[in-house]
Coordinates of C-alpha atoms in Angstrom, one line a residue:
M1 CA 17.2 20.8 9.6
N2 CA 14.3 22.1 11.7
P3 CA 16.2 23.8 14.6
A4 CA 13.4 22.9 17.0
I5 CA 14.5 19.2 16.9
K6 CA 16.6 18.3 19.9
R7 CA 17.7 14.7 19.7
L8 CA 17.8 12.8 23.0
S9 CA 19.4 9.6 24.2
P10 CA 17.9 7.2 25.0
V11 CA 15.5 7.8 22.2
P12 CA 12.0 8.7 23.6
S13 CA 8.8 7.2 22.2
D14 CA 7.7 8.1 18.7
L15 CA 4.7 10.1 20.1
D16 CA 6.9 12.0 22.6
I17 CA 9.3 12.9 19.8
A18 CA 6.5 14.0 17.5
Q19 CA 4.8 16.1 20.2
A20 CA 8.1 17.8 21.2
A21 CA 8.6 18.9 17.6
Q22 CA 7.5 22.3 16.4
P23 CA 6.2 21.8 12.9
L24 CA 6.7 24.5 10.3
P25 CA 3.5 26.1 9.0
I26 CA 2.5 24.0 6.0
S27 CA 2.6 27.1 3.8
E28 CA 6.4 27.3 4.6
V29 CA 6.9 23.7 3.7
A30 CA 5.0 24.3 0.4
A31 CA 7.1 27.4 -0.3
Q32 CA 10.2 25.2 -0.3
L33 CA 8.8 23.6 -3.4
G34 CA 7.7 26.9 -5.0
L35 CA 4.1 26.4 -4.1
T36 CA 1.9 29.3 -2.9
D37 CA -1.3 29.3 -0.8
D38 CA -3.3 29.4 -4.0
D39 CA -2.0 25.9 -4.7
L40 CA -3.1 24.6 -1.3
I41 CA -6.4 23.5 0.3
H42 CA -5.6 24.1 4.0
Y43 CA -6.6 21.7 6.8
G44 CA -5.4 23.7 9.7
K45 CA -1.8 25.1 10.1
H46 CA 0.2 21.9 9.6
K47 CA -1.5 19.9 6.8
A48 CA -3.0 20.7 3.4
K49 CA -4.0 19.2 0.1
V50 CA -2.1 20.3 -3.0
H51 CA -4.7 21.1 -5.7
L52 CA -4.2 19.0 -8.9
D53 CA -4.5 22.1 -11.0
T54 CA -1.0 22.8 -9.9
L55 CA 0.2 20.1 -12.3
P56 CA -0.2 22.1 -15.5
K57 CA 1.9 24.9 -14.0
L58 CA 4.8 22.4 -13.5
A59 CA 4.6 20.7 -16.9
D60 CA 7.9 22.3 -18.1
R61 CA 9.9 21.3 -15.0
P62 CA 12.2 18.3 -15.4
L63 CA 11.4 15.1 -13.5
G64 CA 13.3 14.4 -10.3
K65 CA 15.0 11.1 -9.5
Y66 CA 12.5 8.3 -8.6
I67 CA 13.4 5.9 -5.7
D68 CA 11.4 3.0 -4.4
V69 CA 12.1 1.8 -0.8
T70 CA 11.3 -1.9 -0.4
A71 CA 12.6 -4.7 1.9
I72 CA 13.7 -8.2 2.3
T73 CA 11.0 -10.7 3.5
P74 CA 10.2 -9.2 6.9
T75 CA 9.6 -10.6 10.4
P76 CA 6.1 -10.0 11.7
L77 CA 7.5 -6.8 13.4
G78 CA 8.4 -5.1 10.1
E79 CA 11.9 -4.0 9.2
G80 CA 11.5 -0.2 9.0
K81 CA 10.7 0.8 5.4
T82 CA 8.7 3.9 6.3
T83 CA 11.3 5.0 8.8
T84 CA 14.0 4.4 6.2
T85 CA 12.0 6.3 3.6
V86 CA 11.7 9.4 5.9
G87 CA 15.3 9.1 7.1
L88 CA 16.6 9.0 3.5
V89 CA 14.6 12.1 2.6
Q90 CA 16.0 13.8 5.7
G91 CA 19.5 12.6 4.8
L92 CA 19.2 13.9 1.2
G93 CA 18.1 17.2 2.8
Q94 CA 21.2 17.3 4.9
L95 CA 23.2 17.0 1.6
G96 CA 21.4 20.0 0.2
H97 CA 19.0 18.2 -2.1
K98 CA 15.3 19.0 -2.5
A99 CA 13.9 15.7 -1.5
I100 CA 10.2 14.6 -1.0
A101 CA 8.7 11.6 0.6
C102 CA 5.6 9.9 -0.9
I103 CA 4.0 7.4 1.4
R104 CA 0.7 5.6 2.1
Q105 CA -1.9 6.8 4.5
P106 CA -2.3 4.1 7.2
S107 CA -5.5 2.4 8.2
M108 CA -6.8 3.1 11.7
G109 CA -7.3 -0.7 12.0
P110 CA -3.6 -1.5 12.6
T111 CA -3.2 1.8 14.5
F112 CA -5.6 0.7 17.2
G113 CA -4.7 -3.0 16.7
I114 CA -1.2 -4.5 17.2
K115 CA 1.0 -2.5 14.8
G116 CA 0.6 1.0 16.2
G117 CA 1.5 4.1 14.2
A118 CA 2.8 4.1 10.7
A119 CA 4.4 7.6 10.3
G120 CA 8.0 6.3 10.6
G121 CA 9.8 6.1 13.9
G122 CA 12.3 7.7 16.2
Y123 CA 13.8 10.8 14.6
S124 CA 12.6 9.9 11.2
Q125 CA 8.9 10.5 11.2
V126 CA 6.2 12.4 9.4
I127 CA 4.4 15.0 11.5
P128 CA 1.8 15.8 12.8
M129 CA 2.0 12.1 13.8
E130 CA -1.4 12.0 15.4
D131 CA -3.1 13.4 12.3
F132 CA -1.2 11.1 10.0
N133 CA -2.4 8.0 11.9
L134 CA -5.9 9.1 12.5
H135 CA -8.4 11.0 10.3
L136 CA -5.9 13.2 8.3
T137 CA -8.0 15.0 5.8
G138 CA -10.8 12.4 5.6
D139 CA -9.8 10.5 2.5
I140 CA -10.4 7.1 4.1
H141 CA -13.8 8.2 5.3
A142 CA -14.7 9.3 1.8
I143 CA -13.7 5.8 0.5
T144 CA -15.8 4.2 3.3
A145 CA -18.9 6.2 2.3
A146 CA -18.4 5.6 -1.4
H147 CA -17.9 1.9 -1.0
N148 CA -20.9 1.4 1.3
L149 CA -23.1 3.5 -1.0
V150 CA -22.3 0.8 -3.7
A151 CA -23.2 -2.0 -1.2
A152 CA -26.5 -0.3 -0.4
A153 CA -27.2 0.2 -4.1
I154 CA -26.7 -3.5 -4.7
D155 CA -29.1 -4.6 -2.0
A156 CA -31.6 -2.0 -3.0
R157 CA -31.6 -3.0 -6.6
W158 CA -31.9 -6.7 -5.8
Y159 CA -34.8 -5.9 -3.4
H160 CA -36.7 -3.7 -5.9
E161 CA -36.2 -6.0 -8.9
D162 CA -37.7 -8.9 -6.8
R163 CA -40.8 -6.8 -6.3
M164 CA -41.3 -5.1 -9.7
N165 CA -41.9 -6.5 -13.2
D166 CA -40.0 -5.3 -16.2
E167 CA -42.7 -2.8 -17.1
K168 CA -42.5 -1.1 -13.7
L169 CA -38.8 -1.1 -13.8
A170 CA -38.8 0.6 -17.2
K171 CA -41.1 3.3 -15.9
V172 CA -38.4 4.4 -13.5
G173 CA -35.7 4.1 -16.1
L174 CA -34.2 0.8 -15.0
S175 CA -33.7 -2.6 -16.7
R176 CA -33.4 -5.8 -14.9
L177 CA -29.9 -6.7 -13.8
N178 CA -30.8 -10.1 -12.6
I179 CA -28.2 -10.0 -9.8
D180 CA -26.9 -13.4 -8.7
P181 CA -26.6 -13.0 -4.9
Y182 CA -24.2 -16.0 -4.7
R183 CA -21.7 -14.3 -7.1
L184 CA -21.5 -10.9 -5.4
T185 CA -17.9 -9.9 -4.6
W186 CA -18.7 -6.5 -3.0
N187 CA -18.7 -6.5 0.8
R188 CA -19.2 -3.5 3.1
V189 CA -16.2 -1.8 4.7
M190 CA -15.1 0.0 7.8
D191 CA -11.7 1.3 9.0
V192 CA -11.6 -0.7 12.2
N193 CA -10.4 -4.3 12.9
D194 CA -13.4 -6.4 13.7
R195 CA -13.3 -10.1 13.1
A196 CA -16.9 -10.5 14.1
L197 CA -17.9 -8.8 10.9
R198 CA -16.0 -11.0 8.5
R199 CA -19.2 -12.9 7.7
V200 CA -22.7 -11.4 8.4
M201 CA -26.3 -11.8 7.4
V202 CA -28.1 -8.7 6.1
G203 CA -31.8 -8.1 5.3
L204 CA -33.1 -10.0 8.3
G205 CA -36.5 -9.0 9.7
P206 CA -39.7 -7.9 8.0
E207 CA -40.0 -7.8 4.2
D208 CA -39.4 -4.1 4.1
D209 CA -36.0 -4.5 5.7
G210 CA -34.6 -6.1 2.5
R211 CA -33.8 -9.6 1.3
P212 CA -31.7 -11.8 3.5
R213 CA -28.2 -12.8 2.2
Q214 CA -24.8 -13.6 3.6
T215 CA -22.1 -11.0 3.1
G216 CA -19.3 -9.5 5.1
F217 CA -17.1 -6.5 5.9
D218 CA -13.6 -5.8 4.8
I219 CA -11.3 -3.1 6.2
T220 CA -11.6 0.1 4.2
V221 CA -8.1 0.0 2.8
A222 CA -9.0 -3.3 1.1
S223 CA -11.7 -1.5 -0.9
E224 CA -11.3 -1.4 -4.7
I225 CA -12.1 2.3 -4.5
M226 CA -8.9 2.7 -2.5
A227 CA -6.9 0.9 -5.1
I228 CA -8.5 3.1 -7.8
L229 CA -7.6 6.3 -5.9
A230 CA -3.9 5.1 -5.8
L231 CA -3.9 4.4 -9.6
V232 CA -5.8 7.4 -11.0
N233 CA -3.7 9.3 -13.5
G234 CA -4.2 12.8 -15.0
N235 CA -2.4 16.0 -16.0
D236 CA -4.8 18.2 -14.0
F237 CA -7.8 18.0 -11.7
K238 CA -10.3 17.6 -14.6
S239 CA -8.4 14.8 -16.3
A240 CA -7.9 13.0 -13.0
L241 CA -11.5 13.3 -12.2
H242 CA -12.4 11.9 -15.6
D243 CA -10.1 8.9 -15.1
L244 CA -11.7 8.3 -11.7
R245 CA -15.1 8.4 -13.2
Q246 CA -14.1 5.9 -16.0
R247 CA -12.6 3.5 -13.5
A248 CA -15.6 3.8 -11.2
G249 CA -17.9 3.0 -14.1
R250 CA -16.2 -0.2 -15.1
T251 CA -15.8 -1.5 -11.6
V252 CA -17.4 -5.0 -11.3
I253 CA -19.4 -6.0 -8.2
G254 CA -20.4 -9.5 -9.3
T255 CA -22.3 -11.1 -12.0
N256 CA -25.9 -11.8 -13.1
K257 CA -27.4 -15.3 -13.2
D258 CA -26.0 -15.8 -16.7
G259 CA -22.4 -15.1 -15.5
Q260 CA -22.2 -11.6 -17.1
P261 CA -20.3 -8.9 -15.1
I262 CA -22.3 -6.2 -13.4
T263 CA -20.6 -2.8 -13.1
L264 CA -21.2 0.4 -11.1
E265 CA -22.3 1.9 -14.3
D266 CA -25.0 -0.8 -14.6
L267 CA -26.1 0.1 -11.0
K268 CA -26.1 3.8 -11.9
V269 CA -24.0 4.6 -8.9
A270 CA -20.6 5.4 -10.5
G271 CA -21.4 9.1 -10.7
A272 CA -22.3 9.3 -7.1
V273 CA -19.1 7.4 -6.1
T274 CA -17.0 9.9 -8.2
V275 CA -18.7 12.8 -6.4
L276 CA -17.9 11.4 -3.0
M277 CA -14.3 10.8 -4.0
R278 CA -13.8 14.1 -5.7
D279 CA -11.9 16.0 -3.0
A280 CA -9.9 12.9 -2.1
L281 CA -8.1 13.1 -5.4
H282 CA -5.9 16.0 -4.2
P283 CA -2.7 14.7 -2.5
N284 CA -2.1 15.5 1.2
L285 CA 1.0 17.5 2.1
L286 CA 2.7 17.1 5.5
Q287 CA 6.3 17.3 6.6
T288 CA 9.2 15.2 8.1
L289 CA 10.6 16.0 11.6
E290 CA 13.3 18.0 9.8
G291 CA 10.9 20.0 7.7
Q292 CA 11.1 18.3 4.3
P293 CA 7.8 17.9 2.4
A294 CA 6.0 14.5 2.6
F295 CA 3.0 13.6 0.4
V296 CA 0.7 11.2 2.2
H297 CA -2.0 9.9 -0.2
A298 CA -3.9 6.6 -0.6
G299 CA -3.1 3.4 1.2
P300 CA -4.2 0.3 -0.6
F301 CA -3.9 -3.1 1.1
A302 CA -0.5 -4.6 0.2
N303 CA -1.8 -8.2 0.0
I304 CA -4.8 -8.1 -2.3
A305 CA -4.0 -4.7 -3.9
H306 CA -0.8 -3.2 -5.0
G307 CA 0.3 -1.6 -1.7
N308 CA 1.7 1.7 -3.0
S309 CA 0.8 5.3 -2.5
S310 CA -0.8 7.3 -5.3
I311 CA 0.4 8.1 -8.8
L312 CA -0.9 11.6 -8.5
A313 CA 1.3 12.4 -5.5
D314 CA 4.3 11.0 -7.3
Q315 CA 3.6 13.1 -10.4
L316 CA 3.4 16.2 -8.3
A317 CA 6.5 15.4 -6.3
L318 CA 8.6 14.5 -9.3
R319 CA 7.9 17.9 -10.8
L320 CA 8.6 19.7 -7.5
G321 CA 11.7 17.9 -6.1
D322 CA 15.2 16.7 -7.1
Y323 CA 14.6 13.3 -5.4
V324 CA 11.3 11.5 -4.7
V325 CA 11.4 8.6 -2.3
T326 CA 8.4 6.4 -2.2
E327 CA 7.7 3.1 -0.4
S328 CA 6.1 -0.1 -1.6
G329 CA 4.3 -2.4 0.8
F330 CA 5.9 -5.5 2.4
G331 CA 8.9 -7.2 0.8
A332 CA 10.3 -6.8 -2.6
D333 CA 8.5 -9.9 -3.9
I334 CA 5.2 -8.2 -3.2
G335 CA 5.3 -4.4 -3.1
M336 CA 8.3 -3.8 -5.4
E337 CA 7.1 -6.1 -8.1
K338 CA 3.6 -4.5 -8.0
F339 CA 5.2 -1.0 -8.0
F340 CA 7.0 -1.9 -11.2
D341 CA 4.5 -4.0 -13.1
I342 CA 1.3 -2.2 -12.0
K343 CA 2.0 1.3 -10.7
C344 CA 4.8 2.3 -13.1
R345 CA 2.9 0.7 -16.0
Y346 CA -0.1 3.0 -15.4
S347 CA 1.9 6.1 -14.5
G348 CA 4.5 5.8 -17.3
L349 CA 7.1 6.9 -14.6
I350 CA 10.5 5.3 -14.7
P351 CA 12.3 4.4 -11.4
D352 CA 16.0 5.3 -11.0
C353 CA 16.9 3.3 -7.9
V354 CA 15.7 0.7 -5.4
V355 CA 16.6 0.9 -1.7
L356 CA 16.3 -2.6 -0.2
V357 CA 15.9 -2.4 3.6
A358 CA 17.4 -5.3 5.5
T359 CA 17.8 -6.0 9.3
I360 CA 20.1 -8.4 11.1
R361 CA 17.2 -9.8 13.0
A362 CA 15.2 -10.7 9.8
L363 CA 18.2 -12.3 8.2
K364 CA 18.8 -14.4 11.4
M365 CA 15.2 -15.5 11.3
H366 CA 15.7 -16.6 7.7
G367 CA 18.8 -18.5 8.8
G368 CA 16.7 -20.6 11.1
G369 CA 16.3 -18.5 14.2
P370 CA 13.4 -18.9 16.6
R371 CA 10.0 -17.5 15.8
V372 CA 9.6 -13.7 16.1
I373 CA 6.2 -13.0 17.8
P374 CA 4.9 -9.4 18.2
G375 CA 4.5 -8.4 21.8
R376 CA 7.1 -10.9 23.1
P377 CA 10.8 -10.3 23.9
L378 CA 13.2 -11.3 21.2
D379 CA 15.2 -14.5 21.7
K380 CA 18.9 -14.1 22.5
A381 CA 19.7 -15.4 19.0
Y382 CA 18.6 -12.0 17.8
T383 CA 20.2 -9.8 20.4
D384 CA 23.6 -11.6 20.7
E385 CA 26.2 -11.7 17.9
N386 CA 25.8 -14.8 15.8
V387 CA 27.4 -14.4 12.4
G388 CA 26.8 -18.0 11.4
L389 CA 23.1 -17.8 11.9
L390 CA 23.0 -14.5 10.0
E391 CA 25.0 -15.9 7.0
A392 CA 22.6 -18.8 6.8
G393 CA 19.8 -16.3 6.0
L394 CA 21.6 -14.2 3.5
A395 CA 20.1 -16.1 0.6
N396 CA 16.9 -14.1 1.2
L397 CA 18.7 -10.8 0.7
E398 CA 20.5 -12.1 -2.4
A399 CA 17.2 -13.3 -3.9
H400 CA 15.6 -9.9 -3.5
I401 CA 18.6 -8.1 -5.0
R402 CA 18.4 -10.4 -8.0
N403 CA 14.7 -9.7 -8.4
A404 CA 15.2 -6.0 -8.4
K405 CA 18.0 -6.3 -10.9
R406 CA 15.6 -8.3 -13.2
F407 CA 13.8 -5.0 -13.8
G408 CA 17.0 -3.3 -14.8
V409 CA 17.1 -0.9 -11.8
P410 CA 20.2 -0.2 -9.6
V411 CA 19.9 -1.5 -6.0
V412 CA 21.2 0.0 -2.8
V413 CA 21.0 -2.1 0.4
A414 CA 20.1 -0.2 3.6
V415 CA 21.0 -2.1 6.8
N416 CA 18.6 -0.6 9.3
K417 CA 20.6 -0.6 12.5
F418 CA 19.4 -1.9 15.8
H419 CA 21.5 -1.2 19.0
T420 CA 22.3 -5.0 19.3
D421 CA 23.8 -5.3 15.8
T422 CA 27.6 -5.8 15.8
P423 CA 30.2 -4.6 13.3
A424 CA 31.0 -8.2 12.3
E425 CA 27.3 -8.8 11.5
I426 CA 26.9 -5.6 9.5
A427 CA 30.1 -6.3 7.6
A428 CA 28.7 -9.8 6.6
V429 CA 25.6 -8.2 5.2
E430 CA 27.5 -5.6 3.2
R431 CA 29.8 -8.3 1.7
A432 CA 26.9 -10.5 0.6
A433 CA 25.0 -7.5 -0.9
L434 CA 27.9 -6.4 -3.0
A435 CA 28.6 -9.9 -4.2
A436 CA 24.9 -10.2 -5.2
G437 CA 25.1 -7.1 -7.4
A438 CA 24.0 -4.2 -5.2
E439 CA 25.6 -0.9 -6.0
A440 CA 26.3 -0.3 -2.3
A441 CA 25.3 -1.6 1.1
V442 CA 25.3 0.8 4.0
M443 CA 24.5 0.8 7.6
T444 CA 22.0 3.5 8.4
D445 CA 21.1 4.9 11.9
H446 CA 18.3 7.3 11.0
W447 CA 16.0 6.1 13.7
A448 CA 18.3 7.4 16.4
S449 CA 20.0 10.2 14.5
G450 CA 17.5 11.4 11.9
G451 CA 19.0 12.7 8.7
D452 CA 22.5 12.7 10.1
G453 CA 22.2 8.9 10.4
A454 CA 21.3 8.5 6.8
I455 CA 23.9 10.6 5.1
Q456 CA 26.0 7.7 3.9
L457 CA 22.9 6.0 2.6
S458 CA 21.9 9.2 0.8
E459 CA 25.2 9.5 -0.9
A460 CA 25.0 5.9 -2.1
V461 CA 21.5 6.6 -3.5
V462 CA 22.6 9.7 -5.3
A463 CA 25.4 7.8 -6.9
A464 CA 23.1 4.9 -7.8
C465 CA 20.6 7.3 -9.5
E466 CA 23.4 8.4 -11.8
K467 CA 23.9 4.8 -13.0
P468 CA 22.3 3.9 -16.4
S469 CA 18.9 2.3 -15.9
N470 CA 17.5 -0.3 -18.3
F471 CA 14.0 -0.5 -16.7
Q472 CA 11.7 -3.1 -18.2
F473 CA 8.5 -4.8 -17.1
L474 CA 8.5 -8.5 -16.1
Y475 CA 5.9 -9.5 -18.7
P476 CA 3.8 -8.0 -21.5
L477 CA 0.1 -7.5 -20.9
D478 CA -1.0 -9.5 -24.0
L479 CA 0.1 -12.8 -22.4
P480 CA -2.7 -15.0 -21.2
I481 CA -3.5 -14.7 -17.5
K482 CA -1.9 -18.0 -16.6
A483 CA 1.3 -17.1 -18.4
K484 CA 1.6 -13.8 -16.5
I485 CA 0.9 -15.6 -13.2
E486 CA 3.5 -18.2 -13.9
T487 CA 6.1 -15.6 -15.0
I488 CA 5.8 -13.9 -11.6
A489 CA 5.7 -17.3 -9.7
K490 CA 8.9 -18.6 -11.4
E491 CA 10.9 -15.5 -12.0
I492 CA 10.2 -13.7 -8.7
Y493 CA 9.1 -16.4 -6.3
S494 CA 11.4 -19.2 -7.7
A495 CA 8.5 -21.6 -7.8
G496 CA 9.0 -24.8 -9.8
E497 CA 5.4 -25.4 -10.8
V498 CA 2.0 -23.6 -10.6
I499 CA -1.2 -25.5 -10.1
Y500 CA -4.8 -24.1 -10.1
D501 CA -7.8 -25.1 -8.1
P502 CA -10.9 -25.8 -10.2
Q503 CA -12.5 -22.6 -9.0
A504 CA -9.4 -20.6 -10.2
E505 CA -9.5 -22.3 -13.6
K506 CA -13.1 -21.4 -14.0
Q507 CA -12.6 -17.8 -13.0
I508 CA -9.6 -17.3 -15.4
K509 CA -11.7 -18.6 -18.3
S510 CA -14.5 -16.2 -17.3
Y511 CA -12.3 -13.2 -17.1
E512 CA -10.7 -13.8 -20.4
A513 CA -14.1 -14.4 -22.0
N514 CA -15.3 -11.1 -20.6
G515 CA -12.3 -9.1 -22.0
F516 CA -10.3 -8.7 -18.8
G517 CA -7.3 -10.9 -19.8
N518 CA -5.0 -8.0 -20.7
L519 CA -4.8 -6.6 -17.2
P520 CA -1.6 -6.8 -15.1
I521 CA -1.4 -9.4 -12.3
C522 CA -1.5 -8.4 -8.6
M523 CA -0.6 -11.5 -6.6
A524 CA -2.3 -11.9 -3.2
K525 CA 0.0 -13.9 -1.0
T526 CA 1.7 -14.0 2.4
H527 CA 4.3 -11.3 3.0
L528 CA 6.2 -13.6 5.4
S529 CA 7.8 -15.8 2.7
I530 CA 8.9 -15.4 -0.9
S531 CA 6.7 -18.4 -1.5
D532 CA 3.0 -18.9 -0.8
D533 CA 3.7 -20.7 2.5
P534 CA 4.5 -18.3 5.4
L535 CA 6.5 -21.1 7.1
L536 CA 9.0 -21.3 4.2
K537 CA 11.7 -18.9 5.1
N538 CA 14.9 -17.7 3.4
A539 CA 14.9 -18.3 -0.4
P540 CA 12.8 -21.4 -1.2
S541 CA 12.8 -22.7 -4.7
G542 CA 11.4 -25.5 -6.9
Y543 CA 8.2 -25.8 -4.8
T544 CA 4.7 -26.1 -6.1
L545 CA 2.7 -22.9 -5.8
T546 CA -1.1 -23.2 -5.7
V547 CA -3.6 -20.6 -7.0
R548 CA -6.7 -21.1 -4.9
E549 CA -8.9 -18.4 -6.4
V550 CA -8.7 -15.5 -9.0
R551 CA -10.5 -12.2 -8.6
A552 CA -10.7 -9.1 -10.7
S553 CA -10.4 -5.4 -9.7
V554 CA -11.5 -4.2 -13.2
G555 CA -11.9 -0.5 -12.1
A556 CA -8.5 -0.4 -10.5
G557 CA -7.1 -2.3 -13.4
F558 CA -5.7 -5.7 -12.3
I559 CA -6.4 -9.3 -11.8
Y560 CA -5.5 -10.7 -8.3
P561 CA -4.9 -14.4 -7.9
L562 CA -5.2 -15.6 -4.2
L563 CA -2.4 -17.9 -3.0
G564 CA -3.7 -19.2 0.3
E565 CA -6.2 -17.6 2.7
M566 CA -6.2 -13.8 2.6
R567 CA -7.8 -11.9 5.5
T568 CA -9.3 -8.6 4.3
M569 CA -10.8 -7.8 7.8
P570 CA -8.1 -8.1 10.5
G571 CA -9.1 -9.0 14.1
L572 CA -8.0 -7.5 17.4
G573 CA -5.6 -9.3 19.8
T574 CA -6.0 -9.7 23.5
K575 CA -4.2 -6.4 24.2
P576 CA -4.9 -4.1 21.3
A577 CA -3.0 -0.8 21.0
Y578 CA -6.2 1.2 21.7
M579 CA -5.9 0.2 25.3
N580 CA -2.9 2.6 25.6
V581 CA -4.6 5.5 23.8
D582 CA -6.1 8.4 25.8
V583 CA -5.9 12.1 26.4
D584 CA -4.1 13.8 29.3
E585 CA -5.4 16.7 31.4
D586 CA -4.3 19.2 28.7
G587 CA -6.1 17.3 26.0
R588 CA -3.0 15.9 24.4
I589 CA -3.1 12.4 22.9
M590 CA -1.2 9.8 24.8
G591 CA -0.2 6.2 23.9
L592 CA -0.3 6.4 20.1
F593 CA 2.8 4.3 19.6

C-alpha cells in the first residue's frame, strides 16, 4: 500500500482524498510491471501512455486472470462498479498479487452534469482524479475532432456535388455519391451535455454557407469512432493502426438515394480520421490510491454502444499482471452481455470470473421501495432495516447470476456496503446469491477501507478464478439478425415475445442485403430495468419487447437495435455539478465530486 494514504473517519469527499494522496511517479508504477521509460509516452509526472510496441516484447508471457465487474439492475444513483473494480485491485494487491485495473475514460458531460466524477470513490479511486475526469491525455478531444471532420466532409461533399456536374467532379478525382440528406446517420459531437443541440439546422444563410438541412449533436462518447477505439485489436502499434484504418474505412454515415451505404472510404476521409486517432491508440496508465497500475482507455456509451474499455488495454494488462479487473457499463443485462458477445468475440480473450455488484438499496427498490431520485434524500425504506422489502427484490440478483452462468463463467457477488446496511440484510443477500449458483457472496467495505475492505472479496475472486470455466457465446454470428435479437431478448431479458416496428423491419432487411447480417448485436435499451421499460423493476418475464429502430455501426462491428427512446445527447439539470467546480487561491481544483 502507498504509505502516504492516511484513512480518515468520517470519510472525506472523493476530491479531498485524492488531493491528499501523494501519487507515485508514473515511471515507478510502470516499473512494478517490468516496463521502462522507453515503453512510456509521458504526460507529466503522474500519467503516461504505454506504447503498443511494448506488446511484442510481452508475447511470451502467460495471460493473467481476466475478471469482469458488472452489477444488478441499478438505481439512478449507480451501485459502485468502478469503486468495486478499484477496491478489488487494491485488495488483490494487499494479498500480494500483481493486479491491474482496466476502466473506461469518463465523458466530461456527466462530470459537469449530475453524476460527478467517475474515478471510483472514497479510498478506492484512480488518481490523479482531476486528470482522470477532465482532459486526461486528450483521447476524447481526438475523437471529437475526427468525428466532426467526417461531419464537415459530408456537408462539403453534398454542397459541391450540387454545384458540379460529373465531368467537373471527375477532374478533381471524385465520383458522385448522390448523398441522401434524409438518410444521414452521422451527427456532430461535443463532450458537453447540451440538450439545445439535439436537433439543429445547419447551412443557413447565403449559398456559400452550405446547403440547409436538419441534423444534431451527440455527446462524444456516443461517437462510433469511440466504439471503434475500444474494439481495435492488434499485436503491435502497426497492426493496431491497420485495424483502425480498416474499421474507419468501412464506417457507414448514411446512404445514397438508391439506398446503398456510403462509407468514410467513399468520402475519402478515412485516412485523415486514422491520422487524428493515431496517438489515441496507446492506452493511458494511471494508478490507484494504493499505487497499483490502472489502464484508462476509451469510454463508449453503454446504451447504444458496448460500454467497455479497450481491448488494447486489456491485452497489455493481461501480459503484465496476474489479475486484470475490468468493468462493463450498467447492469449485467447490458454491459456484461456486450462484454462477452462483442468485446470477447473480437479480442479472443476468455474471462475467468464475473464479479456482480449488488447493494441493499437497489434490491429494496426492486422489491417495491419508493423511487430513488438523484439529488434527493433516500426514503427511510432504504436507510432502516427492512428484510422483507429486500427479499422481495432478490429476484433481480438471481436473474443476473443466472445470466452470467449462461456464459459458463463463475460468479462472485460483491455486496457493496453502505453504513445503513444491517447484518440481517447482508446475510439475506448472501443466502440468496449462493442458492442461485454464485461461488461466493461477500460484503465489501472498500469505499471506507480501501484494499483492506476488499480482502475477503479478493480471496473469493482468486478462488473463483481457479474454477473450471466453460465460456461460450450466447449466439453464433451466422444467425439472422432477428434470431440474434430474439436470443438476447428471451435468454437474457426473459421477454416472451419480440415485435418490430415497420421501420425496424425495413432496416433489418436493408442491412442483411448489404452484407451486415453477420455482425454481433448491441442492444440499446434502458439500464433501469432488465426489460425495455424502465418502470418494470425486479425480474420481469413474459412481456412483449418492442424493437423500434435498428442501426448499424459497421466500422465498430455491431448492429444496434433501439428499444425505446435513446438520448445520445444528455441535458443539464437545474443544479448541474459544474456549479460546485472552481479553483481556490492556490490554484487547486475544488468541487469535483
